Amino acid sequence: MSPHAELPRNLGWLRDTVVEILIDQEGFRSITPTFRFAGYSTNTRSLDSSKKVIEGGAAQFVPISRQTFNFHYAPFDGQPVLRRISINGSPRDHVSRQATICLKSNGVYIVRGSETSIIPAKEVSGDSSTEAPKLRWKLDYFVDDRRGSGRREGEKTFTPLTFSCSPLLLHPLQGKKIRLMHVMKKNVVTKLVAEKMELPNATSCRSPSPLLCEAAPSSPPPLTRTDPSRAHLWNLHRRFQSHGHPSRLERSESSGAKASSPLGSNRMDGTYNRGQQPVSQRHRRASSAGEICVTDLNQGYQIVDEKKGVKARNGDPVFVLSSNRLDSPAIPYDRHILPPSKLSELLENIENAKPMLQKVEVSTSLSPAPRNPKVPALK
C-alpha cells in the first residue's frame, strides 16, 4: 500500500512538499538538511510531550539522503541552534521560536515545538470555534562521536532521523516573512531545548507468563559486602580478639558453645555468672601502663560484690580495673592512687622543708651625663 493512500484530499499538497531546516553553530557551520514526505498518520501522541491526542493528524518526513554533519561540543561553547523551518526553498519561516540542539552525550534526542495556527479553525475542522488550534512539530536526531583521521577533541556528528508535524504547519499561508522584527522576536524569546530519549530497560521481563516474570528478577539482588572493611579488619586483629568485646560475647552466648581458655580453666577473670556458660578470654601481652576494661553490668556486680564487697550506687554501671592476669582480683575504679597516710606524709615533708634563699647582688647603674652641659661664660 502506498504511504499516500490515507492522505485526505484537502492535504494533497503535502505529497510534493520538501522541508528544509536551517541549523548553525555560533554563526558558522551552517547546515540545511532536507526531508521528503513519507506518510500521514492519525496517531498524534508522539507530537505532544504529554501524549495527548491532537486533531488534524500528523505528517511524517524522512531525510532525502542519509547525511551526517559535524559540530563541536565544549562546556563553555555555544551549541547548534535550529533557526528556521521552510518548505520548497521559500523565504518564509514556519516557526516563531528557535531551538537548541544538544550534543552533550551520545544518543537520540527529540526537540518539540508548537505554533498558533493562522488559518481559521472553521477551515481546519469545520467547526465554528473561535479558538485557534495549536500546530505541533517534532525533530528526531542522533548524536555520536566523530571518527576518522581528521577528528579533533570534542567534535560530534549530527544525523537527522525524522521530522513530524501537524499538516497545516507547512501550509503556505502559515509561513511568515523573514523581516527584522521577526528575527528580533525570535532572539528575545526563550529557546526550545532538545530532550534525550531514555533507552528502555533491557533487563525487564518480556515473557507473557507472570510466573516467569516473578522467577526472573529485573535486576540482580544487591550483593552483601563480604570484603573486610576497616572495621572488619580491626575485628580480625588478634588484639581485638583477645578482649571480651560485647558483640563477641553475645555471639558466643547465643551459639551455646562451651568455650575454654587456653590455660585449660573455664573461667573469666576468676569468676562467672551462674546459669550461664563461661566465656573464654585469651591471655594477651602485658602492657606497661595497665588497662581499663568495662565489664558487663551483672558480671561487674558479682565480681565486685564477691571480691571487695563494694556495691554500685543508684544503679550506675561498675567500671573495673583489671590486671593482665586472669586470676587477679578486681579493683573498684574509685580506689585512691596514693593511700591517705602516704599523701599526708608527703605534705608534711613539703611544709617542713626550708626554702633555700639565693643571694642576689644588687647593682646600681650610674645616671647618664647631660647631653647639653652649660658652659660658663667668659668674663
Coordinates of C-alpha atoms in Angstrom, one line a residue, residues 134-370:
K134 CA -2.2 24.5 18.1
L135 CA 0.1 23.1 15.4
R136 CA 2.9 20.8 16.7
W137 CA 6.2 19.7 15.2
K138 CA 9.0 17.3 16.3
L139 CA 12.5 16.6 15.1
D140 CA 14.5 13.5 16.0
Y141 CA 18.2 13.3 15.6
F142 CA 21.2 11.2 16.6
V143 CA 24.5 12.3 18.2
D144 CA 27.7 10.4 18.1
D145 CA 31.4 10.9 18.4
R146 CA 33.2 11.9 15.2
R147 CA 35.5 9.2 13.9
G148 CA 38.2 9.4 11.3
S149 CA 41.6 10.8 10.6
G150 CA 40.6 14.5 10.8
R151 CA 38.9 14.1 14.1
R152 CA 39.5 16.6 16.9
E153 CA 38.7 16.6 20.5
G154 CA 35.1 17.5 21.3
E155 CA 33.8 17.0 17.8
K156 CA 30.4 15.4 17.4
T157 CA 28.3 14.1 14.5
F158 CA 24.7 15.2 14.0
T159 CA 22.4 12.9 12.0
P160 CA 18.8 13.9 11.3
L161 CA 16.4 11.0 11.6
T162 CA 12.7 12.1 11.1
F163 CA 10.6 15.2 11.1
S164 CA 6.9 15.1 12.1
C165 CA 4.4 18.0 12.3
S166 CA 0.8 18.9 12.0
P167 CA -0.1 19.2 8.3
L168 CA -1.2 22.8 8.5
L169 CA 2.1 23.9 9.9
L170 CA 3.6 23.6 6.4
H171 CA 0.7 25.4 4.7
P172 CA 1.9 28.3 2.6
L173 CA -0.3 30.8 4.5
Q174 CA 1.3 29.7 7.8
G175 CA 4.7 30.9 6.8
K176 CA 5.9 34.4 7.9
K177 CA 8.2 36.7 6.0
I178 CA 11.7 37.0 7.4
R179 CA 11.9 40.6 8.5
L180 CA 13.8 42.5 11.1
M181 CA 11.0 42.4 13.7
H182 CA 10.5 38.7 13.1
V183 CA 14.2 38.0 13.7
M184 CA 14.4 40.2 16.8
K185 CA 11.3 38.4 18.4
K186 CA 12.9 35.0 17.9
N187 CA 16.1 36.2 19.5
V188 CA 14.3 37.6 22.6
V189 CA 12.0 34.6 23.2
T190 CA 13.5 31.7 25.2
K191 CA 14.8 28.9 23.0
L192 CA 13.4 25.4 23.0
V193 CA 15.7 22.7 24.4
A194 CA 16.1 19.2 23.0
E195 CA 15.5 16.2 25.3
K196 CA 17.4 12.9 25.2
M197 CA 15.4 9.7 24.8
E198 CA 15.9 7.2 27.6
L199 CA 16.5 3.6 26.4
P200 CA 14.0 1.0 27.6
N201 CA 15.0 -1.3 30.4
A202 CA 16.9 -4.1 28.8
T203 CA 16.5 -6.4 31.9
S204 CA 12.8 -6.1 32.0
C205 CA 10.9 -9.4 31.6
R206 CA 9.3 -9.9 28.2
S207 CA 7.7 -13.2 28.9
P208 CA 3.9 -13.3 28.7
S209 CA 3.6 -15.5 31.7
P210 CA 3.5 -13.7 35.1
L211 CA 5.1 -16.6 36.8
L212 CA 8.2 -16.4 34.6
C213 CA 8.4 -12.7 35.3
E214 CA 8.4 -13.3 39.0
A215 CA 11.0 -16.1 38.7
A216 CA 13.3 -13.8 36.7
P217 CA 14.1 -10.7 38.6
S218 CA 14.5 -7.5 36.6
S219 CA 17.7 -6.6 38.4
P220 CA 20.2 -8.7 40.3
P221 CA 19.9 -8.6 44.1
P222 CA 22.3 -6.3 45.9
L223 CA 25.5 -8.1 46.9
T224 CA 26.3 -8.3 50.5
R225 CA 29.6 -6.8 51.4
T226 CA 31.9 -9.6 52.4
D227 CA 35.1 -7.8 51.7
P228 CA 36.8 -6.8 55.0
S229 CA 36.5 -3.1 55.5
R230 CA 38.5 -1.1 58.1
A231 CA 36.1 -2.1 60.9
H232 CA 36.2 -5.8 59.8
L233 CA 40.0 -5.8 59.6
W234 CA 40.1 -4.4 63.1
N235 CA 37.7 -7.1 64.3
L236 CA 40.0 -9.7 62.8
H237 CA 43.1 -8.3 64.6
R238 CA 44.4 -10.6 67.4
R239 CA 44.4 -7.6 69.8
F240 CA 40.6 -7.3 69.3
Q241 CA 40.1 -11.0 69.6
S242 CA 42.0 -11.1 72.9
H243 CA 39.4 -8.7 74.5
G244 CA 35.9 -9.8 75.7
H245 CA 34.1 -7.5 73.2
P246 CA 30.3 -7.3 73.9
S247 CA 29.4 -8.3 70.4
R248 CA 31.7 -11.4 70.6
L249 CA 30.3 -12.3 74.0
E250 CA 26.7 -12.2 72.7
R251 CA 27.6 -14.3 69.7
S252 CA 29.3 -16.8 71.9
E253 CA 26.4 -17.0 74.3
S254 CA 23.8 -17.3 71.6
S255 CA 25.7 -20.1 69.9
G256 CA 25.6 -22.1 73.1
A257 CA 29.1 -23.5 72.5
K258 CA 31.2 -24.1 75.6
A259 CA 34.4 -22.2 75.3
S260 CA 37.6 -23.0 77.2
S261 CA 40.5 -20.8 78.0
P262 CA 43.9 -21.5 76.6
L263 CA 45.1 -22.3 80.1
G264 CA 42.6 -25.1 80.5
S265 CA 40.3 -23.5 83.1
N266 CA 36.7 -22.4 82.3
R267 CA 36.7 -19.1 83.9
M268 CA 36.9 -15.4 83.1
D269 CA 38.6 -13.0 85.5
G270 CA 38.4 -15.7 88.2
T271 CA 34.5 -16.0 88.2
Y272 CA 31.5 -16.3 86.0
N273 CA 27.7 -15.9 86.3
R274 CA 25.6 -18.7 87.5
G275 CA 23.3 -20.3 84.9
Q276 CA 25.5 -19.0 82.0
Q277 CA 28.2 -20.6 80.0
P278 CA 31.6 -19.2 80.8
V279 CA 33.3 -17.3 78.0
S280 CA 37.0 -17.7 77.5
Q281 CA 39.5 -14.9 77.1
R282 CA 42.9 -15.2 75.5
H283 CA 45.9 -14.2 77.6
R284 CA 47.3 -11.1 75.8
R285 CA 50.7 -9.4 76.2
A286 CA 51.2 -7.3 79.3
S287 CA 51.0 -3.6 78.9
S288 CA 53.4 -1.2 80.6
A289 CA 50.7 1.3 81.6
G290 CA 47.9 -1.1 82.6
E291 CA 44.5 -1.3 81.0
I292 CA 40.9 -0.3 81.8
C293 CA 38.1 -2.5 80.7
V294 CA 34.4 -2.2 81.1
T295 CA 32.6 -5.3 82.3
D296 CA 29.0 -6.4 81.9
L297 CA 26.6 -4.8 84.4
N298 CA 25.5 -8.1 86.1
Q299 CA 29.0 -9.6 85.9
G300 CA 30.5 -6.4 87.4
Y301 CA 28.2 -6.7 90.4
Q302 CA 29.2 -10.2 91.1
I303 CA 32.9 -9.5 90.7
V304 CA 32.9 -6.5 93.0
D305 CA 30.4 -7.9 95.5
E306 CA 32.3 -11.3 95.9
K307 CA 35.8 -9.9 95.8
K308 CA 35.6 -6.5 97.6
G309 CA 32.0 -6.2 98.8
V310 CA 31.5 -2.8 97.1
K311 CA 28.1 -2.1 95.7
A312 CA 27.2 0.3 92.9
R313 CA 25.2 3.4 93.9
N314 CA 21.9 4.5 92.2
G315 CA 22.2 1.6 89.8
D316 CA 25.2 3.0 87.9
P317 CA 27.4 0.7 86.0
V318 CA 30.6 -0.5 87.6
F319 CA 33.9 0.1 85.9
V320 CA 36.6 -2.3 87.0
L321 CA 40.4 -2.0 86.7
S322 CA 41.8 -5.4 85.9
S323 CA 45.4 -6.5 85.5
N324 CA 46.7 -8.7 82.8
R325 CA 46.4 -11.9 84.8
L326 CA 43.1 -13.8 84.6
D327 CA 43.1 -14.8 88.3
S328 CA 43.9 -11.3 89.7
P329 CA 41.2 -9.8 92.0
A330 CA 39.1 -7.0 90.7
I331 CA 39.7 -3.4 91.9
P332 CA 37.0 -0.8 92.1
Y333 CA 37.6 2.3 89.9
D334 CA 37.2 4.8 92.9
R335 CA 40.3 3.5 94.7
H336 CA 42.9 6.1 95.6
I337 CA 46.1 6.3 93.6
L338 CA 48.0 7.1 96.9
P339 CA 46.9 6.0 100.3
P340 CA 45.9 8.8 102.7
S341 CA 48.8 8.1 105.0
K342 CA 51.3 8.4 102.2
L343 CA 49.7 11.6 101.0
S344 CA 49.8 13.2 104.4
E345 CA 53.4 12.2 104.8
L346 CA 54.4 13.9 101.6
L347 CA 52.5 17.1 102.5
E348 CA 54.4 17.2 105.9
N349 CA 57.7 16.9 104.2
I350 CA 56.9 19.8 101.9
E351 CA 55.9 22.0 104.8
N352 CA 59.0 21.2 106.9
A353 CA 61.3 21.8 104.0
K354 CA 63.1 25.2 104.4
P355 CA 63.3 27.2 101.2
M356 CA 66.8 27.9 100.0
L357 CA 67.3 31.6 99.6
Q358 CA 69.6 32.7 96.9
K359 CA 71.9 35.6 97.3
V360 CA 71.2 38.2 94.8
E361 CA 73.7 41.0 94.2
V362 CA 72.0 44.3 93.6
S363 CA 73.9 46.6 91.2
T364 CA 73.2 50.3 90.7
S365 CA 73.8 52.0 87.4
L366 CA 75.2 55.4 87.0
S367 CA 73.0 58.2 85.6
P368 CA 74.0 59.3 82.1
A369 CA 75.7 62.7 81.7
P370 CA 73.6 65.6 80.5

